[in-house]
Short mmCIF file of C-alpha atoms in Angstrom, two decimals:
data_model
loop_
_atom_site.label_atom_id
_atom_site.label_comp_id
_atom_site.label_asym_id
_atom_site.label_seq_id
_atom_site.Cartn_x
_atom_site.Cartn_y
_atom_site.Cartn_z
CA MET A 1 0.00 0.00 0.00
CA SER A 2 1.45 3.35 -1.09
CA TYR A 3 1.76 6.43 1.14
CA TYR A 4 -1.17 8.16 -0.59
CA GLU A 5 -3.37 5.08 -0.21
CA GLU A 6 -2.49 4.89 3.49
CA ASP A 7 -3.28 8.58 3.93
CA PHE A 8 -6.62 8.20 2.11
CA PHE A 9 -7.47 5.13 4.20
CA ARG A 10 -6.63 7.00 7.40
CA GLU A 11 -8.84 9.95 6.44
CA TYR A 12 -11.63 7.56 5.43
CA LEU A 13 -11.49 5.88 8.85
CA LYS A 14 -11.66 9.26 10.59
CA MET A 15 -14.68 10.25 8.50
CA MET A 16 -16.45 6.94 9.24
CA ALA A 17 -15.68 7.29 12.95
CA ASN A 18 -17.21 10.79 12.96
CA MET A 19 -20.29 9.48 11.14
CA VAL A 20 -20.69 6.66 13.67
CA ILE A 21 -20.35 9.08 16.60
CA LEU A 22 -22.89 11.48 15.06
CA ASN A 23 -25.43 8.72 14.45
CA LEU A 24 -24.85 7.33 17.94
CA LEU A 25 -25.42 10.74 19.52
CA ILE A 26 -28.61 11.28 17.52
CA CYS A 27 -29.91 7.85 18.60
CA ILE A 28 -29.05 8.57 22.24
CA SER A 29 -30.68 12.00 21.96
CA LEU A 30 -33.89 10.49 20.56
CA ALA A 31 -33.88 7.83 23.28
CA PHE A 32 -33.55 10.50 25.98
CA TRP A 33 -36.36 12.49 24.38
CA ILE A 34 -38.66 9.45 24.35
CA VAL A 35 -37.86 8.75 28.02
CA SER A 36 -38.50 12.43 28.84
CA MET A 37 -41.89 12.41 27.07
CA THR A 38 -42.86 9.12 28.72
CA ALA A 39 -41.90 10.35 32.20
CA SER A 40 -43.75 13.63 31.65
CA THR A 41 -46.89 11.78 30.60
CA TYR A 42 -46.69 9.28 33.48
CA TYR A 43 -45.94 11.69 36.33
CA GLY A 44 -47.72 14.74 34.92
CA THR A 45 -45.29 17.11 36.68
CA LEU A 46 -42.10 16.98 34.62
CA ARG A 47 -41.64 19.41 31.75
CA PRO A 48 -41.07 17.55 28.45
CA ILE A 49 -38.10 18.49 26.31
CA SER A 50 -38.88 19.46 22.74
CA PRO A 51 -37.13 17.53 19.96
CA TRP A 52 -35.68 20.83 18.73
CA ARG A 53 -33.92 21.35 22.06
CA TRP A 54 -32.44 17.86 21.87
CA LEU A 55 -31.34 18.43 18.27
CA PHE A 56 -29.74 21.79 19.13
CA SER A 57 -28.01 20.22 22.15
CA VAL A 58 -26.44 17.57 19.93
CA LEU A 59 -25.58 19.41 16.74
CA VAL A 60 -24.21 22.69 18.12
CA PRO A 61 -21.75 21.12 20.64
CA LEU A 62 -20.76 18.64 17.91
CA ILE A 63 -19.95 21.47 15.49
CA ILE A 64 -18.02 23.39 18.16
CA ALA A 65 -16.05 20.29 19.25
CA THR A 66 -15.23 19.45 15.61
CA GLN A 67 -14.01 22.99 14.93
CA GLY A 68 -12.00 22.95 18.16
CA PHE A 69 -10.31 19.73 17.06
CA LYS A 70 -9.58 21.03 13.55
CA LYS A 71 -8.05 24.22 14.96
CA LYS A 72 -6.00 22.21 17.50
CA SER A 73 -7.74 23.76 20.49
CA LEU A 74 -8.74 20.19 21.51
CA ASP A 75 -7.22 16.78 20.89
CA HIS A 76 -9.36 13.68 20.21
CA SER A 77 -10.11 12.99 23.87
CA GLY A 78 -10.69 16.69 24.58
CA ALA A 79 -13.18 16.94 21.70
CA LEU A 80 -15.16 13.95 22.97
CA GLY A 81 -15.07 15.28 26.53
CA GLY A 82 -16.14 18.72 25.33
CA LEU A 83 -19.01 17.12 23.41
CA VAL A 84 -20.32 15.47 26.59
CA VAL A 85 -19.96 18.66 28.67
CA GLY A 86 -21.51 20.79 25.93
CA PHE A 87 -24.47 18.45 25.44
CA ILE A 88 -25.38 18.34 29.14
CA LEU A 89 -25.05 22.10 29.70
CA THR A 90 -26.98 22.94 26.52
CA VAL A 91 -29.91 20.62 27.18
CA ALA A 92 -30.12 21.89 30.77
CA ASN A 93 -30.16 25.63 30.14
CA TYR A 94 -29.21 27.80 27.16
CA SER A 95 -27.63 30.30 29.56
CA PHE A 96 -25.27 27.53 30.68
CA PHE A 97 -24.39 26.85 27.04
CA SER A 98 -23.68 30.49 26.18
CA SER A 99 -21.41 30.86 29.23
CA LEU A 100 -19.51 27.71 28.31
CA PHE A 101 -19.28 28.79 24.67
CA VAL A 102 -17.85 32.23 25.53
CA PHE A 103 -15.35 30.66 27.96
CA PHE A 104 -14.16 28.10 25.39
CA VAL A 105 -13.89 30.51 22.44
CA THR A 106 -12.14 33.32 24.30
CA SER A 107 -9.77 30.94 26.11
CA SER A 108 -8.83 29.18 22.87
CA LYS A 109 -8.19 32.48 21.09
CA LEU A 110 -6.13 33.88 23.95
CA THR A 111 -4.05 30.70 24.25
CA LYS A 112 -2.94 31.11 20.62
CA TRP A 113 -2.47 34.86 20.97
CA ARG A 114 1.21 35.85 20.84
CA LYS A 115 2.18 32.18 20.86
CA ASP A 116 5.77 32.97 19.81
CA ILE A 117 6.33 34.81 23.09
CA LYS A 118 4.60 32.10 25.12
CA LYS A 119 6.81 29.39 23.63
CA GLN A 120 9.78 31.22 25.11
CA ILE A 121 8.37 31.41 28.66
CA ASP A 122 6.22 28.26 28.97
CA SER A 123 8.10 24.95 29.05
CA GLU A 124 4.85 22.99 28.55
CA TYR A 125 3.32 25.09 25.78
CA LYS A 126 1.40 23.02 23.22
CA GLU A 127 0.86 24.10 19.62
CA GLY A 128 -2.63 25.56 19.45
CA GLY A 129 -3.03 25.12 23.21
CA GLN A 130 -4.53 21.66 22.71
CA ARG A 131 -6.64 20.54 25.68
CA ASN A 132 -7.21 16.86 26.48
CA TRP A 133 -10.09 15.20 28.31
CA VAL A 134 -8.47 15.75 31.72
CA GLN A 135 -8.26 19.51 31.19
CA VAL A 136 -11.80 19.59 29.78
CA PHE A 137 -13.27 17.85 32.81
CA CYS A 138 -11.17 19.78 35.33
CA ASN A 139 -12.67 22.99 33.90
CA GLY A 140 -16.07 21.59 32.91
CA GLY A 141 -16.64 18.79 35.41
CA VAL A 142 -18.13 20.96 38.15
CA PRO A 143 -20.49 22.79 35.75
CA THR A 144 -21.56 19.44 34.27
CA GLU A 145 -22.45 18.01 37.68
CA LEU A 146 -24.33 21.19 38.58
CA ALA A 147 -26.23 21.10 35.29
CA LEU A 148 -27.35 17.53 36.02
CA LEU A 149 -28.46 18.51 39.52
CA TYR A 150 -30.27 21.51 38.04
CA MET A 151 -32.23 19.26 35.67
CA ILE A 152 -33.15 16.91 38.52
CA GLU A 153 -34.33 19.82 40.65
CA ASN A 154 -35.98 22.05 38.07
CA GLY A 155 -36.05 20.21 34.76
CA PRO A 156 -34.42 21.57 31.61
CA GLY A 157 -35.17 25.15 30.67
CA GLU A 158 -34.29 28.73 31.50
CA ILE A 159 -35.38 30.44 34.71
CA PRO A 160 -34.60 33.83 36.27
CA ILE A 161 -32.17 33.82 39.16
CA ASP A 162 -34.48 34.69 42.05
CA PHE A 163 -33.73 33.37 45.54
CA SER A 164 -37.19 34.25 46.84
CA LYS A 165 -38.97 32.07 44.26
CA GLU A 166 -36.43 29.52 42.98
CA TYR A 167 -33.97 29.21 45.84
CA THR A 168 -32.28 25.87 45.07
CA ALA A 169 -32.25 26.32 41.29
CA SER A 170 -30.86 29.86 41.64
CA TRP A 171 -28.14 28.52 43.91
CA MET A 172 -27.15 25.93 41.29
CA CYS A 173 -27.22 28.49 38.47
CA LEU A 174 -24.85 30.81 40.33
CA SER A 175 -22.59 27.92 41.32
CA LEU A 176 -22.28 26.97 37.66
CA LEU A 177 -21.71 30.57 36.64
CA GLY A 178 -19.04 30.89 39.34
CA ALA A 179 -17.20 27.76 38.18
CA LEU A 180 -17.10 28.88 34.53
CA ALA A 181 -16.23 32.49 35.40
CA CYS A 182 -13.44 31.21 37.67
CA SER A 183 -11.96 29.13 34.83
CA ALA A 184 -12.27 32.03 32.41
CA GLY A 185 -10.69 34.47 34.85
CA ASP A 186 -7.72 32.20 35.49
CA THR A 187 -7.17 31.59 31.77
CA TRP A 188 -7.44 35.27 30.86
CA ALA A 189 -5.02 36.20 33.65
CA SER A 190 -2.45 33.62 32.53
CA GLU A 191 -2.68 34.26 28.80
CA ILE A 192 -2.83 38.06 28.90
CA GLY A 193 -0.79 38.86 32.01
CA SER A 194 2.19 36.75 30.93
CA VAL A 195 2.75 38.71 27.70
CA MET A 196 1.23 42.15 28.39
CA SER A 197 2.57 43.03 31.83
CA LYS A 198 5.55 45.37 31.77
CA SER A 199 6.48 44.60 35.38
CA LYS A 200 7.77 41.30 36.72
CA PRO A 201 5.14 39.11 38.40
CA ARG A 202 5.06 38.78 42.19
CA LEU A 203 4.40 35.63 44.18
CA ILE A 204 1.00 36.02 45.82
CA THR A 205 2.14 34.55 49.16
CA THR A 206 5.34 36.57 49.74
CA TRP A 207 5.01 39.38 47.16
CA GLU A 208 8.56 38.69 45.96
CA GLN A 209 9.41 39.20 42.30
CA VAL A 210 9.66 35.89 40.43
CA PRO A 211 10.27 34.80 36.81
CA VAL A 212 7.40 34.86 34.32
CA GLY A 213 5.57 31.53 34.32
CA THR A 214 5.90 30.87 38.06
CA ASN A 215 2.83 29.19 39.50
CA GLY A 216 1.07 31.54 41.93
CA ALA A 217 2.60 34.71 40.50
CA VAL A 218 0.30 37.67 39.79
CA THR A 219 0.44 40.98 37.96
CA LEU A 220 -1.92 43.94 37.90
CA VAL A 221 -2.61 43.28 34.21
CA GLY A 222 -3.40 39.64 34.99
CA LEU A 223 -5.77 40.50 37.83
CA ILE A 224 -7.65 43.03 35.70
CA SER A 225 -7.82 40.45 32.91
CA SER A 226 -9.29 37.86 35.27
CA LEU A 227 -12.03 40.29 36.27
CA LEU A 228 -12.81 41.01 32.61
CA GLY A 229 -12.80 37.29 31.79
CA GLY A 230 -15.36 36.53 34.48
CA MET A 231 -17.40 39.57 33.46
CA THR A 232 -17.51 38.35 29.84
CA VAL A 233 -18.94 35.01 30.95
CA GLY A 234 -21.47 36.87 33.12
CA ILE A 235 -22.49 39.10 30.20
CA ALA A 236 -23.08 36.03 28.02
CA TYR A 237 -25.27 34.49 30.74
CA PHE A 238 -27.17 37.76 31.26
CA ILE A 239 -27.89 38.31 27.54
CA THR A 240 -29.17 34.74 27.18
CA GLN A 241 -31.48 35.34 30.14
CA LEU A 242 -32.91 38.41 28.41
CA ILE A 243 -33.57 36.41 25.24
CA PHE A 244 -35.05 33.19 26.62
CA VAL A 245 -36.59 33.91 30.05
CA THR A 246 -40.21 35.04 29.73
CA ASP A 247 -41.12 36.29 33.22
CA LEU A 248 -38.24 38.67 33.96
CA GLU A 249 -40.60 41.58 34.68
CA ILE A 250 -41.96 39.84 37.80
CA SER A 251 -38.63 38.43 38.97
CA ALA A 252 -35.60 39.76 40.80
CA PRO A 253 -33.20 41.91 38.72
CA GLN A 254 -30.75 39.89 36.61
CA TRP A 255 -28.00 42.50 36.11
CA PRO A 256 -26.07 41.29 39.21
CA ILE A 257 -25.15 38.23 37.11
CA ILE A 258 -22.54 40.41 35.38
CA VAL A 259 -21.18 41.75 38.69
CA PHE A 260 -20.90 38.34 40.31
CA GLY A 261 -19.41 36.86 37.13
CA ALA A 262 -16.64 39.48 37.32
CA ALA A 263 -16.17 38.82 41.04
CA ALA A 264 -15.91 35.07 40.42
CA GLY A 265 -13.29 35.64 37.73
CA LEU A 266 -11.12 37.81 39.97
CA LEU A 267 -11.56 35.72 43.12
CA GLY A 268 -11.03 32.50 41.16
CA SER A 269 -7.75 33.79 39.80
CA ILE A 270 -6.59 34.74 43.31
CA VAL A 271 -7.56 31.34 44.76
CA ASP A 272 -5.87 29.59 41.83
CA SER A 273 -2.72 31.65 42.37
CA TYR A 274 -2.61 30.87 46.09
CA LEU A 275 -3.02 27.13 45.48
CA GLY A 276 -0.38 27.29 42.75
CA ALA A 277 2.08 29.14 44.99
CA THR A 278 1.72 26.68 47.87
CA MET A 279 0.81 23.28 46.40
CA GLN A 280 2.36 23.34 42.92
CA TYR A 281 6.10 23.07 42.35
CA SER A 282 7.84 25.88 40.48
CA GLY A 283 11.53 25.86 39.69
CA PHE A 284 13.81 27.68 37.27
CA ASP A 285 15.68 25.31 34.96
CA GLN A 286 19.08 26.81 34.14
CA THR A 287 19.48 24.65 31.03
CA ILE A 288 16.37 25.75 29.16
CA GLY A 289 16.03 29.13 30.87
CA MET A 290 12.37 28.59 31.79
CA VAL A 291 10.20 27.87 34.80
CA VAL A 292 9.34 24.17 35.11
CA ASN A 293 6.52 22.48 37.05
CA HIS A 294 8.57 19.48 38.16
CA GLU A 295 11.97 19.11 39.73
CA THR A 296 14.92 18.51 37.41
CA LYS A 297 18.61 18.18 38.08
CA ASP A 298 19.24 21.71 36.81
CA SER A 299 16.22 23.41 38.38
CA LYS A 300 16.34 25.82 41.30
CA HIS A 301 13.29 25.80 43.56
CA ILE A 302 11.17 28.99 43.50
CA SER A 303 7.98 28.12 45.35
CA GLY A 304 5.41 25.48 46.18
CA LYS A 305 5.41 21.79 46.98
CA PRO A 306 4.78 19.05 44.39
CA ILE A 307 1.30 18.16 45.69
CA LEU A 308 -1.02 19.26 42.87
CA ASP A 309 -0.59 19.72 39.14
CA ASN A 310 -2.15 22.54 37.14
CA ASN A 311 -5.30 20.57 36.32
CA ALA A 312 -5.94 19.76 39.99
CA VAL A 313 -5.40 23.41 40.94
CA ASN A 314 -7.98 24.47 38.34
CA LEU A 315 -10.45 21.89 39.62
CA PHE A 316 -10.10 22.88 43.28
CA SER A 317 -10.37 26.57 42.41
CA SER A 318 -13.63 26.07 40.51
CA VAL A 319 -15.04 23.96 43.37
CA ILE A 320 -14.21 26.66 45.94
CA ILE A 321 -15.76 29.46 43.86
CA ALA A 322 -18.83 27.33 43.07
CA LEU A 323 -19.36 26.90 46.82
CA VAL A 324 -18.65 30.48 47.88
CA LEU A 325 -20.35 32.55 45.16
CA PRO A 326 -24.04 31.58 45.68
CA GLY A 327 -23.95 32.31 49.41
CA THR A 328 -22.38 35.70 48.81
CA ALA A 329 -24.83 36.44 46.00
CA TRP A 330 -27.83 35.45 48.13
CA PHE A 331 -26.79 37.99 50.77
CA PHE A 332 -26.38 40.90 48.32
CA TRP A 333 -28.85 40.01 45.55
CA PRO A 334 -31.67 42.60 45.24
CA ARG A 335 -35.10 41.10 45.88
CA GLY A 336 -37.85 41.37 43.29
#
């Protein structure tokens, strides 16, 4: 078999695999829809899911995951993981989907932004910033679990955030918003602060100047970027609420979504930095002239202990913000 025949055969297998996955997802979607309609008819209390919602929840995440793979924002496992996360968040609430979409698109764009500079300061930089399934679930695992709990509690569909009328569902919505805004804030801070800051970063625990790329180091530019990243996710959630929620005029105001999204982005970045400075190893490797996340024979210790890796730090940060944000929001949220 010639090289061209092997290449054609390889592409043919990829195409067939994509076709099989698409057909499988459509079959699963139809099965879920039938179960939903049956349960709604039997119990008389559950809200049935329209076939259009199921179709949108399958096709749109599939298109986004495919584009992410083609543009090297995701590898094979990351695309499949993103498909699962995207499907669950989309079928649960379109506001969840729009927040996830804005986080993914902006993070992917920023990761590739000024990549030539980032290659010189990041020892683990991947071409295109490819994310695998572990990274997808560390950033999207908490929102996925919250979306499932939301559907169990409230059923799929969009509702206004109103603690006086929908206490539990509002709590879950803000937890999910907090987790996504936290991830966005951390990514924006890392990707923008590392190349835009004119001053050297400072370790968040001691405030000493450290090399660029040190885990737990912060800059003013990075902190402002984290606030803007969380705010962008909040704006996406807020706009979707305005489009799809029908009873906003008799509900509590929704504009605080933007404020608390920004707060989650900033606070998430700070929590992530603290965990990175204390529980993630950072050392300067004299051979390559970069900060490394694991000890080598030529590395000089800067900060942190080798307890967590970057994925675990991201996961713990999103969990903490998802727990803290709703309680804070409940205290300050204006009542309708």
